[in-house]
Short mmCIF file of C-alpha atoms in Angstrom, two decimals:
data_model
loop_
_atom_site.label_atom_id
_atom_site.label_comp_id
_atom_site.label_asym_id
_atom_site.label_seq_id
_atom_site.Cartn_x
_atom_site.Cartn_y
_atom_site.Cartn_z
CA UNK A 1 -9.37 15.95 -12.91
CA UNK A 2 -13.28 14.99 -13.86
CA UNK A 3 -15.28 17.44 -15.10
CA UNK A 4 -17.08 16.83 -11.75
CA UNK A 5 -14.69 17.32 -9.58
CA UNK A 6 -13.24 20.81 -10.89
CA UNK A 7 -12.93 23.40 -8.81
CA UNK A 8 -15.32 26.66 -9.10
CA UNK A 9 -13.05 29.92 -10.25
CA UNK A 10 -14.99 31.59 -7.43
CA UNK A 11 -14.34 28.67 -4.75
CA UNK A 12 -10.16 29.06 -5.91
CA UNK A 13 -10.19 32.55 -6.01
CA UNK A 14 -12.11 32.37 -2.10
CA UNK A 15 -9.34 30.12 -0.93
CA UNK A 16 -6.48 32.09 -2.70
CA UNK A 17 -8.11 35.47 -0.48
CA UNK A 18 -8.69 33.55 2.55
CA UNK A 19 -5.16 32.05 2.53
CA UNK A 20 -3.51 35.55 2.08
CA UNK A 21 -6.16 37.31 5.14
CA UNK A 22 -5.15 34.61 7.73
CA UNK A 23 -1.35 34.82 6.98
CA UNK A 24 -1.40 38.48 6.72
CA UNK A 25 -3.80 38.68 9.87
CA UNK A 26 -1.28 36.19 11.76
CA UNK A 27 1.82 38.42 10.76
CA UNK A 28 0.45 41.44 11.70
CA UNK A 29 -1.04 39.88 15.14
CA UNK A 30 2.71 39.09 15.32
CA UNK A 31 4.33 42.22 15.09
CA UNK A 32 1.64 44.22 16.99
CA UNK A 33 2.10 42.25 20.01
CA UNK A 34 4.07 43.70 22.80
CA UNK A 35 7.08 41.41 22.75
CA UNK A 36 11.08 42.02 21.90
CA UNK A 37 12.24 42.16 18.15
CA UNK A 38 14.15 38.44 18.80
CA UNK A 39 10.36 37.27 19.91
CA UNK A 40 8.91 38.90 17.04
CA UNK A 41 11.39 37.23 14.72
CA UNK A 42 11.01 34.19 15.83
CA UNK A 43 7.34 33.93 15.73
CA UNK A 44 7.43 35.47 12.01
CA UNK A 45 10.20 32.73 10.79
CA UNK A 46 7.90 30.01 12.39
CA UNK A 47 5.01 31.01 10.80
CA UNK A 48 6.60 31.05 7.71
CA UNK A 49 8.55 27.45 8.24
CA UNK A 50 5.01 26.34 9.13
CA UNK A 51 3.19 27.63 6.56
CA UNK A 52 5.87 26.46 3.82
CA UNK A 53 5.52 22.43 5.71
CA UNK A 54 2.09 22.63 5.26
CA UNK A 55 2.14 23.21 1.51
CA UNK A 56 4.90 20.55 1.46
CA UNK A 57 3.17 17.90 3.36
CA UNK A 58 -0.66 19.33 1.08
CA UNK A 59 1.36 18.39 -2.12
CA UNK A 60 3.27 15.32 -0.96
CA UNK A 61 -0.49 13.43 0.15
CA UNK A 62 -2.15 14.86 -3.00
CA UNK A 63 0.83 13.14 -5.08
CA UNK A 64 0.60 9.51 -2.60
CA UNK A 65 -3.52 9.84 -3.72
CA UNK A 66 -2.72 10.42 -7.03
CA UNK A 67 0.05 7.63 -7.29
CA UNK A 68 -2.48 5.25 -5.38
CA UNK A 69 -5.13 5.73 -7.73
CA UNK A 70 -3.28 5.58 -11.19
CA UNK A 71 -1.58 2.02 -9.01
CA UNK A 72 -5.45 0.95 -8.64
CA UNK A 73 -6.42 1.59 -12.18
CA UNK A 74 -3.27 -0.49 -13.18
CA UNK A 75 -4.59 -3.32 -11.36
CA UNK A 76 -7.97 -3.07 -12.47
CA UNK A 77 -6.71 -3.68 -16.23
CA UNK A 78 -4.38 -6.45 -15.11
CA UNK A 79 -7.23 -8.01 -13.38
CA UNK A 80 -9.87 -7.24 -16.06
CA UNK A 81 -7.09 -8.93 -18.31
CA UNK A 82 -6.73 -11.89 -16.91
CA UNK A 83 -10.45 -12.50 -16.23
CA UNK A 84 -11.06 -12.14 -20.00
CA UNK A 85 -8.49 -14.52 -20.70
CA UNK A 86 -10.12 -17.07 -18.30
CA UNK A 87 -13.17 -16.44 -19.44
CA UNK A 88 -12.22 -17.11 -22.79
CA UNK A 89 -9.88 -20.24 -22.10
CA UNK A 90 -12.51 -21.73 -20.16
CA UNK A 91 -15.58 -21.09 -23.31
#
């Protein structure tokens, strides 16, 4: 990362708190509920499936971005490269 594009310790810590309240909150909506343990169950295990995808799916477009750029500055060079080298075959 930038220096510019670096994350606040406050703005981490924020999302860290607010990720833990909404699962937590979610959860506990759950199980308060007035449905049968099987219901209950289910509902948990889905939450958690979904909340595990979404960290899966978070990492896997952060890596595709990350590949995509370092692919871009590759090709930059290369072209940089080759316009030098016209530039000086053609002087």
């Amino acid at each position: 990362m930038t220096p510019h594009s670096q994350n606040s310790k406050g703005w981490i810590f924020f999302s860290y708190i607010s990720f833990a309240v909404a699962l937590s909150a979610l959860l506990i909506g759950a199980w308060m509920t007035d449905m049968t343990l099987e219901m209950k169950g289910f509902v948990t295990m889905g939450t958690l499936f979904l909340t595990g995808s979404t960290f899966t799916l978070a990492k896997t477009l952060r890596d595709e971005h990350e590949a995509s750029k370092f692919h871009h500055k590759i090709d930059e060079a290369r072209t940089e490269k080759l316009l030098r080298e016209v530039e000086r075959d053609a002087a």
